[in-house]
Amino acid sequence: MKLTVLYRGPLSGCNFGCEYCPFGKWKQSEEELAKDREDLARFMAWVESRTDLRISVFFTPWGEALIWPWYQEALARLTQLEHVDRAAVQTNLSCTLDWVERCKVEKLGIWATYHPEWMKRRRFVAQCEKLSALGVRHSAGMVGFVRFAEEAEALRSELPADTYLWVNAVKDGQEEPYTPEDIARFTRVDPLFPVNNTRHPSLGRACRGGESVISVDGEGTARRCHFIDEPIGNIYAPDFDAALKPRPCSKAVCGCHIGYVHLEYLELDRVFGSGILERVPATPLWNARA
Ligand code: SF4
Ligand code: SF4
């Protein structure tokens, strides 16, 4: 049986300070960090013990995980496990990349978000170039504030041609809704921007969330996804597997990539293939010179 786990422990601090993010420049205490580390160790022991499953793990922290060695080591260990197919992480890519050498890179996936107010474009591009040189499949992305449109175009023109650049649509919290020109501009950078700029109807629809994809927190509480609070069980309970079953979505819409890619009717697994977690389309569909 295949199972994809989106892991989100209590880590919630970040070395960047994006103004729209509640975790920006949030420093956690030594005790809080120790708790995150312990929770991750328990989760890792669980993954290691589940040799009866084919597992993919996607770290989707509230804050930035890769500045901490325990996440770097966890990725390295996961990629070395025979029954783990993929180990991916969302990151601002501010970390060093020396730990990548300890990974089986063909199983590693990186979802890198560029924050132009906190990192120089040259440095972000250099990090992506390093990932390419190391053979790590990765996507790069930006939040689609209209004020970042020019920066997104500049980043597209500087990134390696084989690096997909996604743009996350700002559905709330933007002063003005997108004009058709804004949408056309971001779509030139990211042909899948219209997909992300849609709240996909999901109520009653089949979704892999809760069946072959779950979200897990530091306590082991499993939910079908990050967007539906109701727990379905706890992965550390001996009878947990019985909780994995088809569950039509109970929300009206699903508007976030890490959720809607698992909505069956959108068939986005065909677009992304094995790059679905780190958000890399199976075949290049972008124009590197947008
Ligand atoms: S890099 Fe990510 S987690 Fe950190 S402040 Fe910015 S949006 Fe928040
Ligand atoms: S469609 Fe979205 S909100 Fe509904 S179960 Fe799937 S991931 Fe969760």
PDB file of C-alpha atoms and ligand atoms in Angstrom:
ATOM      1  CA  MET A   1       0.000   0.000   0.000  1.00  0.00           C
ATOM      2  CA  LYS A   2       1.228   3.493  -0.882  1.00  0.00           C
ATOM      3  CA  LEU A   3       0.971   6.297   1.662  1.00  0.00           C
ATOM      4  CA  THR A   4       2.002   9.923   1.349  1.00  0.00           C
ATOM      5  CA  VAL A   5       2.458  11.782   4.627  1.00  0.00           C
ATOM      6  CA  LEU A   6       2.488  15.555   4.846  1.00  0.00           C
ATOM      7  CA  TYR A   7       4.311  16.079   8.131  1.00  0.00           C
ATOM      8  CA  ARG A   8       3.918  19.336  10.054  1.00  0.00           C
ATOM      9  CA  GLY A   9       5.393  19.265  13.558  1.00  0.00           C
ATOM     10  CA  PRO A  10       5.321  22.088  16.097  1.00  0.00           C
ATOM     11  CA  LEU A  11       8.176  23.977  14.408  1.00  0.00           C
ATOM     12  CA  SER A  12       6.870  27.464  13.680  1.00  0.00           C
ATOM     13  CA  GLY A  13       9.857  29.805  13.659  1.00  0.00           C
ATOM     14  CA  CYS A  14      11.556  31.308  10.648  1.00  0.00           C
ATOM     15  CA  ASN A  15      14.748  33.197   9.899  1.00  0.00           C
ATOM     16  CA  PHE A  16      12.917  35.374   7.341  1.00  0.00           C
ATOM     17  CA  GLY A  17      10.330  37.995   8.210  1.00  0.00           C
ATOM     18  CA  CYS A  18       7.786  38.123   5.372  1.00  0.00           C
ATOM     19  CA  GLU A  19       5.250  40.714   6.424  1.00  0.00           C
ATOM     20  CA  TYR A  20       2.237  38.608   5.411  1.00  0.00           C
ATOM     21  CA  CYS A  21       3.364  35.577   7.424  1.00  0.00           C
ATOM     22  CA  PRO A  22       2.662  34.992  11.131  1.00  0.00           C
ATOM     23  CA  PHE A  23       5.873  32.970  11.535  1.00  0.00           C
ATOM     24  CA  GLY A  24       8.234  35.656  10.236  1.00  0.00           C
ATOM     25  CA  LYS A  25      11.197  36.265  12.527  1.00  0.00           C
ATOM     26  CA  TRP A  26       9.516  34.156  15.171  1.00  0.00           C
ATOM     27  CA  LYS A  27      12.122  32.610  17.453  1.00  0.00           C
ATOM     28  CA  GLN A  28      11.180  29.493  19.348  1.00  0.00           C
ATOM     29  CA  SER A  29      12.563  28.660  22.765  1.00  0.00           C
ATOM     30  CA  GLU A  30      15.108  25.888  23.300  1.00  0.00           C
ATOM     31  CA  GLU A  31      12.331  23.782  24.874  1.00  0.00           C
ATOM     32  CA  GLU A  32      10.037  24.251  21.876  1.00  0.00           C
ATOM     33  CA  LEU A  33      12.804  23.311  19.469  1.00  0.00           C
ATOM     34  CA  ALA A  34      13.678  20.263  21.575  1.00  0.00           C
ATOM     35  CA  LYS A  35      10.024  19.192  21.433  1.00  0.00           C
ATOM     36  CA  ASP A  36       9.982  19.556  17.650  1.00  0.00           C
ATOM     37  CA  ARG A  37      13.126  17.458  17.443  1.00  0.00           C
ATOM     38  CA  GLU A  38      11.689  14.746  19.699  1.00  0.00           C
ATOM     39  CA  ASP A  39       8.440  14.632  17.725  1.00  0.00           C
ATOM     40  CA  LEU A  40      10.365  14.314  14.487  1.00  0.00           C
ATOM     41  CA  ALA A  41      12.505  11.507  15.942  1.00  0.00           C
ATOM     42  CA  ARG A  42       9.341   9.603  16.883  1.00  0.00           C
ATOM     43  CA  PHE A  43       7.887  10.146  13.431  1.00  0.00           C
ATOM     44  CA  MET A  44      11.105   8.956  11.819  1.00  0.00           C
ATOM     45  CA  ALA A  45      11.081   5.802  13.953  1.00  0.00           C
ATOM     46  CA  TRP A  46       7.514   5.164  12.788  1.00  0.00           C
ATOM     47  CA  VAL A  47       8.459   5.598   9.112  1.00  0.00           C
ATOM     48  CA  GLU A  48      11.430   3.275   9.574  1.00  0.00           C
ATOM     49  CA  SER A  49       9.216   0.646  11.170  1.00  0.00           C
ATOM     50  CA  ARG A  50       6.551   0.701   8.413  1.00  0.00           C
ATOM     51  CA  THR A  51       8.387  -1.431   5.917  1.00  0.00           C
ATOM     52  CA  ASP A  52       5.010  -2.883   4.930  1.00  0.00           C
ATOM     53  CA  LEU A  53       4.149   0.427   3.211  1.00  0.00           C
ATOM     54  CA  ARG A  54       5.606   2.386   0.305  1.00  0.00           C
ATOM     55  CA  ILE A  55       5.927   5.795   1.893  1.00  0.00           C
ATOM     56  CA  SER A  56       6.494   9.310   0.607  1.00  0.00           C
ATOM     57  CA  VAL A  57       7.104  12.088   3.118  1.00  0.00           C
ATOM     58  CA  PHE A  58       6.602  15.795   2.514  1.00  0.00           C
ATOM     59  CA  PHE A  59       7.716  18.224   5.216  1.00  0.00           C
ATOM     60  CA  THR A  60       5.382  21.216   5.130  1.00  0.00           C
ATOM     61  CA  PRO A  61       6.420  23.183   8.228  1.00  0.00           C
ATOM     62  CA  TRP A  62       4.765  26.348   9.457  1.00  0.00           C
ATOM     63  CA  GLY A  63       8.186  28.009   9.559  1.00  0.00           C
ATOM     64  CA  GLU A  64      11.573  27.128   8.048  1.00  0.00           C
ATOM     65  CA  ALA A  65      12.810  23.601   8.713  1.00  0.00           C
ATOM     66  CA  LEU A  66      16.038  23.312   6.734  1.00  0.00           C
ATOM     67  CA  ILE A  67      17.988  25.707   8.963  1.00  0.00           C
ATOM     68  CA  TRP A  68      17.856  22.917  11.585  1.00  0.00           C
ATOM     69  CA  PRO A  69      20.142  19.888  11.290  1.00  0.00           C
ATOM     70  CA  TRP A  70      17.468  17.448  12.464  1.00  0.00           C
ATOM     71  CA  TYR A  71      15.389  18.093   9.330  1.00  0.00           C
ATOM     72  CA  GLN A  72      18.452  17.849   7.087  1.00  0.00           C
ATOM     73  CA  GLU A  73      19.349  14.514   8.705  1.00  0.00           C
ATOM     74  CA  ALA A  74      15.756  13.303   8.494  1.00  0.00           C
ATOM     75  CA  LEU A  75      15.698  13.920   4.740  1.00  0.00           C
ATOM     76  CA  ALA A  76      19.049  12.203   4.288  1.00  0.00           C
ATOM     77  CA  ARG A  77      17.841   9.172   6.281  1.00  0.00           C
ATOM     78  CA  LEU A  78      14.476   8.984   4.551  1.00  0.00           C
ATOM     79  CA  THR A  79      16.042   8.934   1.097  1.00  0.00           C
ATOM     80  CA  GLN A  80      18.212   6.011   2.170  1.00  0.00           C
ATOM     81  CA  LEU A  81      15.266   3.850   3.252  1.00  0.00           C
ATOM     82  CA  GLU A  82      14.338   1.203   0.728  1.00  0.00           C
ATOM     83  CA  HIS A  83      10.578   1.521   1.343  1.00  0.00           C
ATOM     84  CA  VAL A  84      10.565   5.318   1.044  1.00  0.00           C
ATOM     85  CA  ASP A  85       9.864   6.494  -2.493  1.00  0.00           C
ATOM     86  CA  ARG A  86      10.196  10.235  -1.994  1.00  0.00           C
ATOM     87  CA  ALA A  87      11.267  12.722   0.666  1.00  0.00           C
ATOM     88  CA  ALA A  88      10.384  16.337  -0.078  1.00  0.00           C
ATOM     89  CA  VAL A  89      10.382  19.623   1.808  1.00  0.00           C
ATOM     90  CA  GLN A  90       9.118  23.170   1.485  1.00  0.00           C
ATOM     91  CA  THR A  91      11.876  25.688   2.168  1.00  0.00           C
ATOM     92  CA  ASN A  92      13.002  29.272   1.653  1.00  0.00           C
ATOM     93  CA  LEU A  93      16.342  27.791   0.502  1.00  0.00           C
ATOM     94  CA  SER A  94      18.410  29.961   2.839  1.00  0.00           C
ATOM     95  CA  CYS A  95      20.175  26.874   4.246  1.00  0.00           C
ATOM     96  CA  THR A  96      23.535  25.456   3.299  1.00  0.00           C
ATOM     97  CA  LEU A  97      23.297  22.466   0.963  1.00  0.00           C
ATOM     98  CA  ASP A  98      26.167  20.336   2.260  1.00  0.00           C
ATOM     99  CA  TRP A  99      23.702  17.815   3.798  1.00  0.00           C
ATOM    100  CA  VAL A 100      22.424  16.942   0.292  1.00  0.00           C
ATOM    101  CA  GLU A 101      25.559  14.851  -0.221  1.00  0.00           C
ATOM    102  CA  ARG A 102      24.243  12.439   2.406  1.00  0.00           C
ATOM    103  CA  CYS A 103      20.984  11.930   0.487  1.00  0.00           C
ATOM    104  CA  LYS A 104      20.088   9.531  -2.254  1.00  0.00           C
ATOM    105  CA  VAL A 105      19.332  12.507  -4.476  1.00  0.00           C
ATOM    106  CA  GLU A 106      17.027  10.709  -6.877  1.00  0.00           C
ATOM    107  CA  LYS A 107      14.497  10.439  -4.019  1.00  0.00           C
ATOM    108  CA  LEU A 108      14.876  14.007  -2.746  1.00  0.00           C
ATOM    109  CA  GLY A 109      12.471  16.790  -3.742  1.00  0.00           C
ATOM    110  CA  ILE A 110      12.722  20.482  -2.890  1.00  0.00           C
ATOM    111  CA  TRP A 111       9.900  23.024  -3.076  1.00  0.00           C
ATOM    112  CA  ALA A 112      11.794  26.298  -2.857  1.00  0.00           C
ATOM    113  CA  THR A 113      10.035  29.608  -2.357  1.00  0.00           C
ATOM    114  CA  TYR A 114      11.796  32.839  -3.270  1.00  0.00           C
ATOM    115  CA  HIS A 115      11.104  35.777  -0.986  1.00  0.00           C
ATOM    116  CA  PRO A 116      12.531  38.806  -2.786  1.00  0.00           C
ATOM    117  CA  GLU A 117      12.351  41.008   0.269  1.00  0.00           C
ATOM    118  CA  TRP A 118      14.562  38.590   2.217  1.00  0.00           C
ATOM    119  CA  MET A 119      16.968  37.085  -0.267  1.00  0.00           C
ATOM    120  CA  LYS A 120      18.895  38.435  -3.202  1.00  0.00           C
ATOM    121  CA  ARG A 121      17.740  37.001  -6.524  1.00  0.00           C
ATOM    122  CA  ARG A 122      21.322  36.075  -7.442  1.00  0.00           C
ATOM    123  CA  ARG A 123      21.686  34.020  -4.267  1.00  0.00           C
ATOM    124  CA  PHE A 124      18.379  32.195  -4.798  1.00  0.00           C
ATOM    125  CA  VAL A 125      19.290  31.392  -8.414  1.00  0.00           C
ATOM    126  CA  ALA A 126      22.738  30.188  -7.286  1.00  0.00           C
ATOM    127  CA  GLN A 127      21.056  27.843  -4.785  1.00  0.00           C
ATOM    128  CA  CYS A 128      18.819  26.447  -7.546  1.00  0.00           C
ATOM    129  CA  GLU A 129      21.834  26.013  -9.806  1.00  0.00           C
ATOM    130  CA  LYS A 130      23.536  24.091  -7.022  1.00  0.00           C
ATOM    131  CA  LEU A 131      20.486  21.830  -6.669  1.00  0.00           C
ATOM    132  CA  SER A 132      20.521  21.205 -10.419  1.00  0.00           C
ATOM    133  CA  ALA A 133      24.238  20.392 -10.302  1.00  0.00           C
ATOM    134  CA  LEU A 134      23.613  17.981  -7.424  1.00  0.00           C
ATOM    135  CA  GLY A 135      20.822  16.303  -9.404  1.00  0.00           C
ATOM    136  CA  VAL A 136      18.015  17.285  -7.003  1.00  0.00           C
ATOM    137  CA  ARG A 137      14.592  17.716  -8.528  1.00  0.00           C
ATOM    138  CA  HIS A 138      13.217  21.030  -7.341  1.00  0.00           C
ATOM    139  CA  SER A 139      10.699  23.719  -8.144  1.00  0.00           C
ATOM    140  CA  ALA A 140      11.065  27.416  -7.437  1.00  0.00           C
ATOM    141  CA  GLY A 141       8.175  29.675  -6.670  1.00  0.00           C
ATOM    142  CA  MET A 142       6.912  33.023  -5.574  1.00  0.00           C
ATOM    143  CA  VAL A 143       3.844  34.530  -3.996  1.00  0.00           C
ATOM    144  CA  GLY A 144       1.944  36.305  -6.755  1.00  0.00           C
ATOM    145  CA  PHE A 145       1.564  39.761  -5.320  1.00  0.00           C
ATOM    146  CA  VAL A 146       1.169  42.163  -8.243  1.00  0.00           C
ATOM    147  CA  ARG A 147       4.075  44.167  -6.874  1.00  0.00           C
ATOM    148  CA  PHE A 148       6.288  41.085  -7.425  1.00  0.00           C
ATOM    149  CA  ALA A 149       5.341  40.591 -11.104  1.00  0.00           C
ATOM    150  CA  GLU A 150       8.491  42.173 -12.474  1.00  0.00           C
ATOM    151  CA  GLU A 151      10.641  40.207 -10.032  1.00  0.00           C
ATOM    152  CA  ALA A 152       8.909  36.964 -11.100  1.00  0.00           C
ATOM    153  CA  GLU A 153       9.737  37.719 -14.740  1.00  0.00           C
ATOM    154  CA  ALA A 154      13.336  38.499 -13.851  1.00  0.00           C
ATOM    155  CA  LEU A 155      13.637  35.299 -11.823  1.00  0.00           C
ATOM    156  CA  ARG A 156      12.175  33.268 -14.700  1.00  0.00           C
ATOM    157  CA  SER A 157      14.771  34.644 -17.082  1.00  0.00           C
ATOM    158  CA  GLU A 158      17.658  33.867 -14.700  1.00  0.00           C
ATOM    159  CA  LEU A 159      16.676  30.417 -13.473  1.00  0.00           C
ATOM    160  CA  PRO A 160      18.042  27.347 -15.234  1.00  0.00           C
ATOM    161  CA  ALA A 161      15.715  26.583 -18.137  1.00  0.00           C
ATOM    162  CA  ASP A 162      14.776  23.216 -16.621  1.00  0.00           C
ATOM    163  CA  THR A 163      13.654  24.704 -13.285  1.00  0.00           C
ATOM    164  CA  TYR A 164       9.904  25.175 -13.104  1.00  0.00           C
ATOM    165  CA  LEU A 165       8.851  28.487 -11.566  1.00  0.00           C
ATOM    166  CA  TRP A 166       5.377  28.472 -10.044  1.00  0.00           C
ATOM    167  CA  VAL A 167       3.442  31.503  -8.916  1.00  0.00           C
ATOM    168  CA  ASN A 168       1.010  31.162  -6.030  1.00  0.00           C
ATOM    169  CA  ALA A 169      -2.099  33.247  -6.611  1.00  0.00           C
ATOM    170  CA  VAL A 170      -2.981  35.619  -3.797  1.00  0.00           C
ATOM    171  CA  LYS A 171      -6.650  34.859  -3.287  1.00  0.00           C
ATOM    172  CA  ASP A 172      -7.082  36.926  -0.115  1.00  0.00           C
ATOM    173  CA  GLY A 173      -5.180  39.820   1.338  1.00  0.00           C
ATOM    174  CA  GLN A 174      -4.264  41.583  -1.883  1.00  0.00           C
ATOM    175  CA  GLU A 175      -5.315  45.229  -2.068  1.00  0.00           C
ATOM    176  CA  GLU A 176      -6.895  44.852  -5.519  1.00  0.00           C
ATOM    177  CA  PRO A 177      -8.156  41.727  -7.308  1.00  0.00           C
ATOM    178  CA  TYR A 178      -6.087  40.662 -10.318  1.00  0.00           C
ATOM    179  CA  THR A 179      -6.857  42.389 -13.597  1.00  0.00           C
ATOM    180  CA  PRO A 180      -6.941  40.232 -16.762  1.00  0.00           C
ATOM    181  CA  GLU A 181      -3.524  41.747 -17.589  1.00  0.00           C
ATOM    182  CA  ASP A 182      -2.097  40.627 -14.220  1.00  0.00           C
ATOM    183  CA  ILE A 183      -3.392  37.112 -14.830  1.00  0.00           C
ATOM    184  CA  ALA A 184      -1.949  37.038 -18.351  1.00  0.00           C
ATOM    185  CA  ARG A 185       1.389  38.284 -17.037  1.00  0.00           C
ATOM    186  CA  PHE A 186       1.681  35.664 -14.292  1.00  0.00           C
ATOM    187  CA  THR A 187       0.457  32.981 -16.704  1.00  0.00           C
ATOM    188  CA  ARG A 188       3.333  33.794 -19.049  1.00  0.00           C
ATOM    189  CA  VAL A 189       5.676  33.064 -16.138  1.00  0.00           C
ATOM    190  CA  ASP A 190       3.751  30.032 -14.874  1.00  0.00           C
ATOM    191  CA  PRO A 191       1.363  28.344 -17.325  1.00  0.00           C
ATOM    192  CA  LEU A 192      -0.320  26.639 -14.341  1.00  0.00           C
ATOM    193  CA  PHE A 193      -1.099  29.962 -12.637  1.00  0.00           C
ATOM    194  CA  PRO A 194      -4.807  29.787 -13.662  1.00  0.00           C
ATOM    195  CA  VAL A 195      -5.068  26.397 -11.930  1.00  0.00           C
ATOM    196  CA  ASN A 196      -3.715  27.882  -8.718  1.00  0.00           C
ATOM    197  CA  ASN A 197      -5.849  30.990  -9.119  1.00  0.00           C
ATOM    198  CA  THR A 198      -8.992  28.853  -8.777  1.00  0.00           C
ATOM    199  CA  ARG A 199     -10.825  27.641  -5.719  1.00  0.00           C
ATOM    200  CA  HIS A 200     -11.693  24.188  -6.976  1.00  0.00           C
ATOM    201  CA  PRO A 201     -15.144  22.871  -6.031  1.00  0.00           C
ATOM    202  CA  SER A 202     -14.479  19.907  -3.766  1.00  0.00           C
ATOM    203  CA  LEU A 203     -17.545  19.166  -1.635  1.00  0.00           C
ATOM    204  CA  GLY A 204     -18.482  15.511  -1.968  1.00  0.00           C
ATOM    205  CA  ARG A 205     -15.721  14.948  -4.515  1.00  0.00           C
ATOM    206  CA  ALA A 206     -13.253  12.090  -4.347  1.00  0.00           C
ATOM    207  CA  CYS A 207      -9.875  13.111  -2.969  1.00  0.00           C
ATOM    208  CA  ARG A 208      -6.886  10.987  -2.033  1.00  0.00           C
ATOM    209  CA  GLY A 209      -6.746  12.885   1.288  1.00  0.00           C
ATOM    210  CA  GLY A 210      -7.571  10.447   4.099  1.00  0.00           C
ATOM    211  CA  GLU A 211      -7.015   7.386   1.942  1.00  0.00           C
ATOM    212  CA  SER A 212      -3.522   7.385   0.442  1.00  0.00           C
ATOM    213  CA  VAL A 213      -2.461  10.893   1.530  1.00  0.00           C
ATOM    214  CA  ILE A 214      -2.579  12.153   5.107  1.00  0.00           C
ATOM    215  CA  SER A 215      -1.448  15.114   7.140  1.00  0.00           C
ATOM    216  CA  VAL A 216       0.306  14.290  10.411  1.00  0.00           C
ATOM    217  CA  ASP A 217       1.262  16.595  13.293  1.00  0.00           C
ATOM    218  CA  GLY A 218       3.934  16.246  15.956  1.00  0.00           C
ATOM    219  CA  GLU A 219       1.678  14.148  18.195  1.00  0.00           C
ATOM    220  CA  GLY A 220       0.960  11.701  15.395  1.00  0.00           C
ATOM    221  CA  THR A 221      -2.583  12.960  14.899  1.00  0.00           C
ATOM    222  CA  ALA A 222      -3.618  12.202  11.344  1.00  0.00           C
ATOM    223  CA  ARG A 223      -6.011  14.304   9.304  1.00  0.00           C
ATOM    224  CA  ARG A 224      -7.041  13.842   5.728  1.00  0.00           C
ATOM    225  CA  CYS A 225      -5.242  17.083   4.794  1.00  0.00           C
ATOM    226  CA  HIS A 226      -4.029  20.354   6.289  1.00  0.00           C
ATOM    227  CA  PHE A 227      -7.373  22.002   5.592  1.00  0.00           C
ATOM    228  CA  ILE A 228      -9.853  19.807   7.460  1.00  0.00           C
ATOM    229  CA  ASP A 229      -9.324  19.882  11.226  1.00  0.00           C
ATOM    230  CA  GLU A 230     -11.218  16.744  12.140  1.00  0.00           C
ATOM    231  CA  PRO A 231      -8.712  13.980  13.007  1.00  0.00           C
ATOM    232  CA  ILE A 232      -9.098  10.561  11.409  1.00  0.00           C
ATOM    233  CA  GLY A 233      -6.832   8.762  13.892  1.00  0.00           C
ATOM    234  CA  ASN A 234      -3.285   8.635  15.195  1.00  0.00           C
ATOM    235  CA  ILE A 235      -0.491   6.984  13.257  1.00  0.00           C
ATOM    236  CA  TYR A 236       1.026   5.645  16.497  1.00  0.00           C
ATOM    237  CA  ALA A 237      -2.133   3.690  17.353  1.00  0.00           C
ATOM    238  CA  PRO A 238      -1.798  -0.014  16.478  1.00  0.00           C
ATOM    239  CA  ASP A 239      -5.053  -0.048  14.503  1.00  0.00           C
ATOM    240  CA  PHE A 240      -4.381   3.162  12.551  1.00  0.00           C
ATOM    241  CA  ASP A 241      -4.471   1.634   9.065  1.00  0.00           C
ATOM    242  CA  ALA A 242      -8.209   0.987   9.421  1.00  0.00           C
ATOM    243  CA  ALA A 243      -8.677   4.779   9.307  1.00  0.00           C
ATOM    244  CA  LEU A 244      -7.372   4.949   5.741  1.00  0.00           C
ATOM    245  CA  LYS A 245     -10.369   4.807   3.454  1.00  0.00           C
ATOM    246  CA  PRO A 246     -12.092   6.851   0.749  1.00  0.00           C
ATOM    247  CA  ARG A 247     -13.661  10.013   2.132  1.00  0.00           C
ATOM    248  CA  PRO A 248     -15.434  12.527  -0.083  1.00  0.00           C
ATOM    249  CA  CYS A 249     -14.218  16.059   0.692  1.00  0.00           C
ATOM    250  CA  SER A 250     -16.254  17.928   3.315  1.00  0.00           C
ATOM    251  CA  LYS A 251     -15.152  21.423   2.298  1.00  0.00           C
ATOM    252  CA  ALA A 252     -16.828  23.531  -0.378  1.00  0.00           C
ATOM    253  CA  VAL A 253     -13.616  24.375  -2.202  1.00  0.00           C
ATOM    254  CA  CYS A 254      -9.916  23.540  -2.206  1.00  0.00           C
ATOM    255  CA  GLY A 255      -7.559  26.309  -3.248  1.00  0.00           C
ATOM    256  CA  CYS A 256      -4.064  25.274  -2.211  1.00  0.00           C
ATOM    257  CA  HIS A 257      -1.692  23.241  -4.380  1.00  0.00           C
ATOM    258  CA  ILE A 258      -0.777  20.804  -1.592  1.00  0.00           C
ATOM    259  CA  GLY A 259      -4.479  19.953  -1.316  1.00  0.00           C
ATOM    260  CA  TYR A 260      -6.119  20.150  -4.725  1.00  0.00           C
ATOM    261  CA  VAL A 261      -3.416  18.083  -6.469  1.00  0.00           C
ATOM    262  CA  HIS A 262      -5.034  15.125  -4.693  1.00  0.00           C
ATOM    263  CA  LEU A 263      -8.571  15.894  -5.912  1.00  0.00           C
ATOM    264  CA  GLU A 264      -9.248  13.033  -8.294  1.00  0.00           C
ATOM    265  CA  TYR A 265     -11.316  14.851 -10.911  1.00  0.00           C
ATOM    266  CA  LEU A 266      -8.605  17.447 -11.596  1.00  0.00           C
ATOM    267  CA  GLU A 267      -6.263  14.648 -12.697  1.00  0.00           C
ATOM    268  CA  LEU A 268      -3.244  16.692 -11.701  1.00  0.00           C
ATOM    269  CA  ASP A 269      -1.340  13.518 -10.883  1.00  0.00           C
ATOM    270  CA  ARG A 270      -1.071  13.173 -14.662  1.00  0.00           C
ATOM    271  CA  VAL A 271       0.424  16.654 -14.947  1.00  0.00           C
ATOM    272  CA  PHE A 272       2.921  16.266 -12.108  1.00  0.00           C
ATOM    273  CA  GLY A 273       3.624  12.537 -12.079  1.00  0.00           C
ATOM    274  CA  SER A 274       6.281  11.659  -9.515  1.00  0.00           C
ATOM    275  CA  GLY A 275       7.077  15.380  -8.984  1.00  0.00           C
ATOM    276  CA  ILE A 276       3.673  16.019  -7.433  1.00  0.00           C
ATOM    277  CA  LEU A 277       5.025  16.774  -3.929  1.00  0.00           C
ATOM    278  CA  GLU A 278       7.826  19.147  -4.895  1.00  0.00           C
ATOM    279  CA  ARG A 279       5.531  20.642  -7.568  1.00  0.00           C
ATOM    280  CA  VAL A 280       7.509  19.780 -10.660  1.00  0.00           C
ATOM    281  CA  PRO A 281       5.429  18.950 -13.764  1.00  0.00           C
ATOM    282  CA  ALA A 282       6.330  15.668 -15.441  1.00  0.00           C
ATOM    283  CA  THR A 283       7.021  17.367 -18.755  1.00  0.00           C
ATOM    284  CA  PRO A 284       8.295  20.928 -19.062  1.00  0.00           C
ATOM    285  CA  LEU A 285       5.325  23.106 -19.949  1.00  0.00           C
ATOM    286  CA  TRP A 286       6.837  26.450 -19.166  1.00  0.00           C
ATOM    287  CA  ASN A 287       8.647  28.936 -21.292  1.00  0.00           C
ATOM    288  CA  ALA A 288      11.984  29.710 -19.695  1.00  0.00           C
ATOM    289  CA  ARG A 289      12.081  33.059 -21.439  1.00  0.00           C
ATOM    290  CA  ALA A 290       8.635  34.320 -20.392  1.00  0.00           C
TER     291      ALA A 290
HETATM  292  S1  SF4 B   1      10.019  32.367   4.514  1.00  0.00           S
HETATM  293 FE1  SF4 B   1       8.017  31.316   4.661  1.00  0.00          FE
HETATM  294  S2  SF4 B   1       7.772  30.774   6.842  1.00  0.00           S
HETATM  295 FE2  SF4 B   1       9.429  32.312   6.688  1.00  0.00          FE
HETATM  296  S3  SF4 B   1       8.429  34.270   7.057  1.00  0.00           S
HETATM  297 FE3  SF4 B   1       8.485  33.973   4.836  1.00  0.00          FE
HETATM  298  S4  SF4 B   1       6.515  32.966   4.318  1.00  0.00           S
HETATM  299 FE4  SF4 B   1       6.816  32.784   6.573  1.00  0.00          FE
HETATM  300  S1  SF4 B   2     -10.115  18.388  -1.711  1.00  0.00           S
HETATM  301 FE1  SF4 B   2      -8.689  19.651  -0.490  1.00  0.00          FE
HETATM  302  S2  SF4 B   2      -9.818  20.156   1.387  1.00  0.00           S
HETATM  303 FE2  SF4 B   2     -10.866  18.407   0.427  1.00  0.00          FE
HETATM  304  S3  SF4 B   2      -9.980  16.571   1.385  1.00  0.00           S
HETATM  305 FE3  SF4 B   2      -8.828  16.992  -0.508  1.00  0.00          FE
HETATM  306  S4  SF4 B   2      -7.075  18.230   0.137  1.00  0.00           S
HETATM  307 FE4  SF4 B   2      -8.591  18.302   1.794  1.00  0.00          FE
END
